[in-house]
mmCIF file of C-alpha atoms in Angstrom:
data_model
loop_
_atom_site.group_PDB
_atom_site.id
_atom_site.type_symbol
_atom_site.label_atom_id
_atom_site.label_comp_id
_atom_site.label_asym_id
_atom_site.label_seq_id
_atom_site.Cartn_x
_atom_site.Cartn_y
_atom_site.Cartn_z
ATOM 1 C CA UNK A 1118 13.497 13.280 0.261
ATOM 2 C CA UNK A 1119 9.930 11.553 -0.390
ATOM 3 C CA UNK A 1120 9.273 7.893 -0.015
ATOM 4 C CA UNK A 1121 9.841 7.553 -3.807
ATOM 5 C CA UNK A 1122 12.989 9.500 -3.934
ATOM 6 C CA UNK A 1123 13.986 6.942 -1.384
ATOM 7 C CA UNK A 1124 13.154 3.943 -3.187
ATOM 8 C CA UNK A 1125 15.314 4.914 -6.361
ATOM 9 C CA UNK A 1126 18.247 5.814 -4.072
ATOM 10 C CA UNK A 1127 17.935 2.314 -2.737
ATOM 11 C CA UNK A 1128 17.368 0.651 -5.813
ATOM 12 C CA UNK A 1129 20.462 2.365 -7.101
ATOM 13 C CA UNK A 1130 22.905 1.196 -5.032
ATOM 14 C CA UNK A 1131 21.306 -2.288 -5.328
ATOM 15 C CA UNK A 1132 22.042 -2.265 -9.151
ATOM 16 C CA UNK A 1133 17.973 -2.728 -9.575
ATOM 17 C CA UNK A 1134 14.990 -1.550 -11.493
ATOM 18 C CA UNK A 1135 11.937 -0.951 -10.121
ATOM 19 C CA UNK A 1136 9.075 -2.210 -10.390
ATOM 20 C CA UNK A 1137 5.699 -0.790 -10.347
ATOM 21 C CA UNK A 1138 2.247 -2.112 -10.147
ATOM 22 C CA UNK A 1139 -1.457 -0.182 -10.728
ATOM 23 C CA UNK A 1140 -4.633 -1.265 -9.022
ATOM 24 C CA UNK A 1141 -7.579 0.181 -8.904
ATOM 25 C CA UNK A 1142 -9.159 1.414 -5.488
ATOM 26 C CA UNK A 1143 -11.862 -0.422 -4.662
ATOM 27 C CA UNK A 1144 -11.583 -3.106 -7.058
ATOM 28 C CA UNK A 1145 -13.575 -5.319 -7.235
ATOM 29 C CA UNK A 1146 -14.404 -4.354 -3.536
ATOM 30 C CA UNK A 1147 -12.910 -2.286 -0.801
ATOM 31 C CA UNK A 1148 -12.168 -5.668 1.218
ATOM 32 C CA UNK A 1149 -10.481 -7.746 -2.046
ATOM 33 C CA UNK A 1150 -8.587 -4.358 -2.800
ATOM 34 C CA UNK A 1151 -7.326 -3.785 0.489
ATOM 35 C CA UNK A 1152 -5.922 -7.841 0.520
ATOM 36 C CA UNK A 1153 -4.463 -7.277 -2.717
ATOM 37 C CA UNK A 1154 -2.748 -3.791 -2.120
ATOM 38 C CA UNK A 1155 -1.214 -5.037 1.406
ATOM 39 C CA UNK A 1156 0.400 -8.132 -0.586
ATOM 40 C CA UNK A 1157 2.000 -6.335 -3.478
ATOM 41 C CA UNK A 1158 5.547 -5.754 -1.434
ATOM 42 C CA UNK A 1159 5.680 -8.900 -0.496
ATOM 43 C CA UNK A 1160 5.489 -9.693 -4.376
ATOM 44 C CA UNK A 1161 8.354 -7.556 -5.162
ATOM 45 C CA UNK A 1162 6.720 -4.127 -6.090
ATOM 46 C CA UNK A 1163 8.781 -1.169 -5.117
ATOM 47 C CA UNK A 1164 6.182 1.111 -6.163
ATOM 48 C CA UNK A 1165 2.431 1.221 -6.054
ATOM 49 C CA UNK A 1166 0.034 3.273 -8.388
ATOM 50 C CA UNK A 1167 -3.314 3.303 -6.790
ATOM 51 C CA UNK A 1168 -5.974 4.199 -9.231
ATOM 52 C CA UNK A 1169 -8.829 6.565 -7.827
ATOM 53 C CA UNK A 1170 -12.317 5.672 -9.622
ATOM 54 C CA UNK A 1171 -13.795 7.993 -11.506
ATOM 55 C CA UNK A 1172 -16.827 8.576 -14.402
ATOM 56 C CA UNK A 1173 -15.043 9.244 -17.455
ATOM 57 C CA UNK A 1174 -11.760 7.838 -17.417
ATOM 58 C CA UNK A 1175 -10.487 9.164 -21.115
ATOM 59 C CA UNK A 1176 -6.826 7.786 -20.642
ATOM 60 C CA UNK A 1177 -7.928 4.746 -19.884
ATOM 61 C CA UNK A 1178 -8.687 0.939 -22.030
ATOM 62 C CA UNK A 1179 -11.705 -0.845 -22.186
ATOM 63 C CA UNK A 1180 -9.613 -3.206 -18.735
ATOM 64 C CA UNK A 1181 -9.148 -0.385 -16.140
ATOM 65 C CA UNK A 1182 -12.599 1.397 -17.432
ATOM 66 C CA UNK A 1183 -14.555 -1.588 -15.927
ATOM 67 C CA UNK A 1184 -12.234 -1.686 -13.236
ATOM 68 C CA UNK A 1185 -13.587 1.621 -12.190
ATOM 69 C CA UNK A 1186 -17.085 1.015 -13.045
ATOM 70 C CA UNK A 1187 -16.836 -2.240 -10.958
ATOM 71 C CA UNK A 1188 -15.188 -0.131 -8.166
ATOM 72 C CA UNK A 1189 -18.053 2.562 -8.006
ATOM 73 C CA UNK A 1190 -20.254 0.191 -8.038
ATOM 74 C CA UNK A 1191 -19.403 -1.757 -5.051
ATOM 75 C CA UNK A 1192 -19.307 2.012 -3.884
ATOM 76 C CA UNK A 1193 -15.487 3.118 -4.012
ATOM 77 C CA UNK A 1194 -14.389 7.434 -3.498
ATOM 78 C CA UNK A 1195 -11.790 9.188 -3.027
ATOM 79 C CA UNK A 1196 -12.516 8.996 0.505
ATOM 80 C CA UNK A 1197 -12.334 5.182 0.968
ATOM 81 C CA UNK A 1198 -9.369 5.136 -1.628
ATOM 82 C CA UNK A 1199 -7.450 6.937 0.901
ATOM 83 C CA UNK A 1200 -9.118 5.058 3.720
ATOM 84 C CA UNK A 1201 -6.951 2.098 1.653
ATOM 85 C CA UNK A 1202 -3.774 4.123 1.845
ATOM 86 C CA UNK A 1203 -4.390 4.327 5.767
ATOM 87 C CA UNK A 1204 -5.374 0.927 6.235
ATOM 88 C CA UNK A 1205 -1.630 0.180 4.271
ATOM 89 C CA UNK A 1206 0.364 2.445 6.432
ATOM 90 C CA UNK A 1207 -0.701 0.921 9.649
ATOM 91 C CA UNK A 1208 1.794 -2.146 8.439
ATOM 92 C CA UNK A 1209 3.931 -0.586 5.847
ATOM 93 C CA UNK A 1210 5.415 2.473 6.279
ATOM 94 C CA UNK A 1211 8.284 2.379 3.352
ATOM 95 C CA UNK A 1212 6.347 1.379 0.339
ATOM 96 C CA UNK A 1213 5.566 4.424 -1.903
ATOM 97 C CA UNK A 1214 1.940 5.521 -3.136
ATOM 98 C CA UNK A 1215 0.815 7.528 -5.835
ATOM 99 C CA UNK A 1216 -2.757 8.364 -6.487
ATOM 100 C CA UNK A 1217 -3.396 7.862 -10.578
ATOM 101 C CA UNK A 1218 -6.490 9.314 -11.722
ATOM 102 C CA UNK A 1219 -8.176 12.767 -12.793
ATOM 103 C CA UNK A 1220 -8.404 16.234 -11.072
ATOM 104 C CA UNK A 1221 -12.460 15.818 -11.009
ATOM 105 C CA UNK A 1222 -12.804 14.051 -7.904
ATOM 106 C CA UNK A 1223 -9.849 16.109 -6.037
ATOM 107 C CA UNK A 1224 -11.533 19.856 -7.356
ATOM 108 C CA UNK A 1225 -14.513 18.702 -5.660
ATOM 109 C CA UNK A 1226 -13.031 17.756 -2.529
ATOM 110 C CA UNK A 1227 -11.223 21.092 -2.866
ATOM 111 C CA UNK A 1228 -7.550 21.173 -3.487
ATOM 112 C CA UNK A 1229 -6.096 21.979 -0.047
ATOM 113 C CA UNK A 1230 -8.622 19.775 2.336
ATOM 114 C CA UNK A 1231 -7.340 16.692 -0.516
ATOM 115 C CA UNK A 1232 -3.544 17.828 -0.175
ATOM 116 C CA UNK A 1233 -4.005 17.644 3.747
ATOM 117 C CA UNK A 1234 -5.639 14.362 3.863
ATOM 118 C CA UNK A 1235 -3.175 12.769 1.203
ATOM 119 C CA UNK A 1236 -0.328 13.795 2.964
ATOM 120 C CA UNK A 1237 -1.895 12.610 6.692
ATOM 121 C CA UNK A 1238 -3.183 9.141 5.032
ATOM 122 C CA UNK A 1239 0.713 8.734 3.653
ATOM 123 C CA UNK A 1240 0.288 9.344 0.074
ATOM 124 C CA UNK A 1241 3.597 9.866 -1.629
ATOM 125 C CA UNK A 1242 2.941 11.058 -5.150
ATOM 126 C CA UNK A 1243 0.142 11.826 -7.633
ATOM 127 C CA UNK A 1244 -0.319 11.453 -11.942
ATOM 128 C CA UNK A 1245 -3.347 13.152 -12.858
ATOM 129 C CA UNK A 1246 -3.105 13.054 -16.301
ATOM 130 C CA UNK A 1247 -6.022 15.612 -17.179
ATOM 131 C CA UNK A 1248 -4.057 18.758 -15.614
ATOM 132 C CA UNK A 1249 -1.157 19.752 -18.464
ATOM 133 C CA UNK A 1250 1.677 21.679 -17.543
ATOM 134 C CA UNK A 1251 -0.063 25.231 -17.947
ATOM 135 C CA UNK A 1252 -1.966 24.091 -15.347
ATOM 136 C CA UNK A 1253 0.789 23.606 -12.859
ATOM 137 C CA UNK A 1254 -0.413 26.310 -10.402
ATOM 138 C CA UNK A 1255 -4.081 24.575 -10.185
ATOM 139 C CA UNK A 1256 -2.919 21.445 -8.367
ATOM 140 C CA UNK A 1257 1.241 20.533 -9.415
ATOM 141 C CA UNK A 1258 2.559 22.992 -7.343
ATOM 142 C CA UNK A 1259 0.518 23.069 -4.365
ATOM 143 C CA UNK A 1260 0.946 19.646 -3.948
ATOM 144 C CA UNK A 1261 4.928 20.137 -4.606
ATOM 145 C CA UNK A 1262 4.691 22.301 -1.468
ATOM 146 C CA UNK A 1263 2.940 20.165 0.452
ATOM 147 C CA UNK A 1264 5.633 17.634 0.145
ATOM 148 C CA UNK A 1265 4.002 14.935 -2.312
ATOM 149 C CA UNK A 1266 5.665 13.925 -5.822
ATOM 150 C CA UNK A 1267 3.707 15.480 -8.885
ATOM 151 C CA UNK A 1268 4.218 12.973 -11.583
ATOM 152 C CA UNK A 1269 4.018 13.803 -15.422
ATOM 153 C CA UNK A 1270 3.371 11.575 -18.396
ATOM 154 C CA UNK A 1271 5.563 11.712 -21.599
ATOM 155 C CA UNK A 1272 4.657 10.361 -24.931
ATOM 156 C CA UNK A 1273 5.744 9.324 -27.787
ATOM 157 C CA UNK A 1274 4.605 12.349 -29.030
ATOM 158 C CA UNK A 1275 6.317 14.899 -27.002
ATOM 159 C CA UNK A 1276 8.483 16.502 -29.064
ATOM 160 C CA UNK A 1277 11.737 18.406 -28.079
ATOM 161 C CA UNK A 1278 9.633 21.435 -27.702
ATOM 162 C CA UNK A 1279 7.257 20.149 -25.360
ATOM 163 C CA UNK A 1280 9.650 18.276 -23.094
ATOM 164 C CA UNK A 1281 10.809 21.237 -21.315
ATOM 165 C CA UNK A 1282 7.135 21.918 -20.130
ATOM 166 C CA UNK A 1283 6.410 18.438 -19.129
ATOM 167 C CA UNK A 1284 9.722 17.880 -17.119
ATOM 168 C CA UNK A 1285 9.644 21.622 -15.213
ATOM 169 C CA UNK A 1286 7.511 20.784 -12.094
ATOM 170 C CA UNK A 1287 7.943 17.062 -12.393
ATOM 171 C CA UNK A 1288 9.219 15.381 -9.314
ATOM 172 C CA UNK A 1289 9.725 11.647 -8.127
ATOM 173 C CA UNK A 1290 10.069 9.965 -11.607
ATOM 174 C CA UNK A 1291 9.049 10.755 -15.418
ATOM 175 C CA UNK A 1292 6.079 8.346 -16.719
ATOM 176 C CA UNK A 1293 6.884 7.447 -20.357
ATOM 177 C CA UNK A 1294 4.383 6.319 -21.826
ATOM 178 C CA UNK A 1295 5.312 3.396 -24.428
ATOM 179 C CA UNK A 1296 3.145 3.651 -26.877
ATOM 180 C CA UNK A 1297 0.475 6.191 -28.235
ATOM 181 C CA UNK A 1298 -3.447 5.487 -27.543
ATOM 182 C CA UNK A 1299 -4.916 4.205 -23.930
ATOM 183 C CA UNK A 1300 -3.744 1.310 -21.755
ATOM 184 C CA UNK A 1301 -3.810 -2.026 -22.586
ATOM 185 C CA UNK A 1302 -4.146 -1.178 -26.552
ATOM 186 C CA UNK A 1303 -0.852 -2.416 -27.730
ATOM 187 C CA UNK A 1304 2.805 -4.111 -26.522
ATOM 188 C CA UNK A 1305 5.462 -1.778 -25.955
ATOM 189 C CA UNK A 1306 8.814 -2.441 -27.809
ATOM 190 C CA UNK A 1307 12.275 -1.989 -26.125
ATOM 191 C CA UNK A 1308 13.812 -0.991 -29.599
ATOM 192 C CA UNK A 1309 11.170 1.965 -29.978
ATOM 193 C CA UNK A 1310 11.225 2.799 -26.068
ATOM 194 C CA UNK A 1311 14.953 2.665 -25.600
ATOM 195 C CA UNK A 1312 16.110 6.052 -27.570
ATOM 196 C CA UNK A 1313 13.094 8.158 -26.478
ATOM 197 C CA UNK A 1314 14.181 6.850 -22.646
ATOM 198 C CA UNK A 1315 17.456 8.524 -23.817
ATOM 199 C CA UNK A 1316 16.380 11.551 -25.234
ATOM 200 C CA UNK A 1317 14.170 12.058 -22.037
ATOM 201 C CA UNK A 1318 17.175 11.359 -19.656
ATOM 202 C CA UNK A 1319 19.457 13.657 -21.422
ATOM 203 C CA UNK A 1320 16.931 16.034 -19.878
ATOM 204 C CA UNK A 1321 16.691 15.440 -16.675
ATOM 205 C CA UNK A 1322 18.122 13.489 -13.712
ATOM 206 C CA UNK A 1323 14.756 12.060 -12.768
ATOM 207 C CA UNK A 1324 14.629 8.252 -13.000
ATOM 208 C CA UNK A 1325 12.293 7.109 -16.042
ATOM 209 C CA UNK A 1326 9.583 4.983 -15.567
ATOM 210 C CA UNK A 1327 7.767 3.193 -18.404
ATOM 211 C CA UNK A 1328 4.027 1.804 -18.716
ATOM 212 C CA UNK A 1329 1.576 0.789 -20.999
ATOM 213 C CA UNK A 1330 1.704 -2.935 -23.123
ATOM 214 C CA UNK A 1331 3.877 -4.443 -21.124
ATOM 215 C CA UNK A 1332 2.119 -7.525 -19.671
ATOM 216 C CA UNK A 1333 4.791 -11.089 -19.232
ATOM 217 C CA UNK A 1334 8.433 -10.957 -17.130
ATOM 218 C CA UNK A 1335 10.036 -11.016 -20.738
ATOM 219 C CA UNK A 1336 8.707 -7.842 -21.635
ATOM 220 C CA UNK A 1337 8.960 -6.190 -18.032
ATOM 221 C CA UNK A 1338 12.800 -6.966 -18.437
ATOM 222 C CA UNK A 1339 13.369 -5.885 -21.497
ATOM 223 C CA UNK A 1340 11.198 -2.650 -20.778
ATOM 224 C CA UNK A 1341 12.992 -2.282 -17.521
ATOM 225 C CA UNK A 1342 16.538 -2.806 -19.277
ATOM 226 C CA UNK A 1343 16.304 0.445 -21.346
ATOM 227 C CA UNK A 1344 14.833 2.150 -18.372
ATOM 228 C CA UNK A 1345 14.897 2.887 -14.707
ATOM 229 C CA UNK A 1346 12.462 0.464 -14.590
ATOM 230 C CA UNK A 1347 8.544 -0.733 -15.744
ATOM 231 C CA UNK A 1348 4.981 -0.614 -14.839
ATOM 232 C CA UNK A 1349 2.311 -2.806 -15.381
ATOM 233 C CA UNK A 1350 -1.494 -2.271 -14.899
ATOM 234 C CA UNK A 1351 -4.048 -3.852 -17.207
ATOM 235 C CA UNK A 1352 -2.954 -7.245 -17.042
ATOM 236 C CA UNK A 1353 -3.180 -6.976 -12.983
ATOM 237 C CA UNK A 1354 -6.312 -5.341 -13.143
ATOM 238 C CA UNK A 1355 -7.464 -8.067 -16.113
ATOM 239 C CA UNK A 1356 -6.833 -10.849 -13.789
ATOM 240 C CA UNK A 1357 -8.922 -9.398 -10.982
ATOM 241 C CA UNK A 1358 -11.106 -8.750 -13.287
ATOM 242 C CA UNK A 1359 -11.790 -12.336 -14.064
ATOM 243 C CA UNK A 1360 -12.534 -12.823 -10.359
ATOM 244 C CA UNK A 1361 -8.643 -14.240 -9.753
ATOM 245 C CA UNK A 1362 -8.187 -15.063 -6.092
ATOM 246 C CA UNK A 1363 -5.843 -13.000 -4.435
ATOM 247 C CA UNK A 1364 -2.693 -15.396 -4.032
ATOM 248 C CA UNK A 1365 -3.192 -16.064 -7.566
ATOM 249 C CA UNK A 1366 -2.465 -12.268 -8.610
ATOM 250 C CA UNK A 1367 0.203 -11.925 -6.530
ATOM 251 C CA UNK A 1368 1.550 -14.663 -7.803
ATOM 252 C CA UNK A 1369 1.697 -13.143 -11.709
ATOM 253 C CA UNK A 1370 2.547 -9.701 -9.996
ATOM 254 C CA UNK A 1371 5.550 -11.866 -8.573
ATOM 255 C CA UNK A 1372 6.965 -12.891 -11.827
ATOM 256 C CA UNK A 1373 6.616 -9.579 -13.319
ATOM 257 C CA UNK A 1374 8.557 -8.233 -10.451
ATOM 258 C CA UNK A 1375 11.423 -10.419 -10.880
ATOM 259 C CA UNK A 1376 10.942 -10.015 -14.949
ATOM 260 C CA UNK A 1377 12.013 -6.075 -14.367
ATOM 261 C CA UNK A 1378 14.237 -6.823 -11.217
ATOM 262 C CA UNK A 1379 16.587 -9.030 -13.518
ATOM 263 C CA UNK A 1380 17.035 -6.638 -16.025
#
């Protein structure tokens, strides 16, 4: 049982959702970051997605794209985005982590020193969402064995054919993916999101998790009522964009929380 296997146990016999928030390492310094990251339980996130900065972020809008280029800028890595998940485990040791990014960075730390220091910094989980299922030995199963949560997207364009692929080494939760495109291009719909939750449950017993355009508490509790619960990203990252002090995102964060906690 992982952190995040935990958490949906929990949240289970509470009669919850969850809620989960993305932030980008290092944005829009390791210091800010940090403050922000450490006050995001508080707010009422079960579940943290930690972005890792990288160069070419192809899954990603035009919000969390300058959230990385802000983030390398002020000097952000891999190294100091797990120096973040250290700094968080010295006063939380329940919340779950998952690193969200792309398998450059963790190929050139090399897959087994990154695996070790994930797992000894108290990362719980990973999405890479450049490594497809044929890929699985590469980095999905190592990291399987190693005791962290390897996440996998679906879309709205995984078909009955391609589910089986996408759901075989999954672990921790399924991230649907609401809408086609990057983050932050559109608002996801519970009407459209609903059935495909379904047909993705009918498939496996792994709560399902779902992200992209969702961005007020209305739509985090609708989102979260057809699912096991929502996520939310580019508005966060938007607001610290903007140079938002701290309380002030944690404030929004809060309402979203209790948006996809009342569902």
């Amino acid at each position: 049982m992982t952190r995040i296997d935990d958490t949906f146990t929990r949240l289970r016999a509470d009669g919850r959702k969850a809620f989960v928030s993305y932030i980008m390492g290092g944005d829009p310094d390791h210091a800010t970051a940090l403050e922000l990251m450490k006050g995001l339980p508080g707010a009422g996130v079960d579940i943290i997605e930690l972005g890792v900065p990288f160069t070419d972020p192809m899954a990603d809008g035009p919000t969390i794209q300058a959230a990385g280029q802000r983030a390398l800028a002020a000097g952000q890595t891999l190294e100091k985005t797990l120096d973040m998940v250290r700094a968080f485990r010295e006063g939380d040791t329940t919340t779950p982590i998952v690193l969200m990014g792309y398998y450059n960075p963790i190929y050139n730390r090399g897959v087994e020193q990154f695996l070790k220091d994930a797992v000894s910094a108290g990362v719980d989980g990973l999405i890479v969402v450049d490594l497809p299922p044929e890929e699985d030995d590469e980095l999905c199963i190592p990291a399987q064995a190693a005791g962290l949560n390897f996440i996998r997207l679906a879309t709205p364009t995984t078909d009955d054919r391609r589910l089986p692929a996408v759901l075989k080494n999954t672990s921790g939760f399924v991230y649907y993916v609401s809408i086609t495109g990057i983050t932050g291009a559109a608002a996801a719909q519970a009407g459209d999101v609903g059935p495909e939750v379904a047909r993705i449950k009918s498939a496996t017993d792994l709560p399902v998790i779902v992200g992209f355009g969702i961005n007020t508490p209305d739509s985090a509790a609708a989102i979260a009522a057809v699912a096991d619960g929502a996520v939310v990203g580019s508005a966060i990252v938007k607001m610290v964009g903007e140079g938002r002090p701290v309380p002030e995102v944690l404030a929004f964060v809060a309402g979203l929380a209790e948006g996809a906690h009342r569902a």
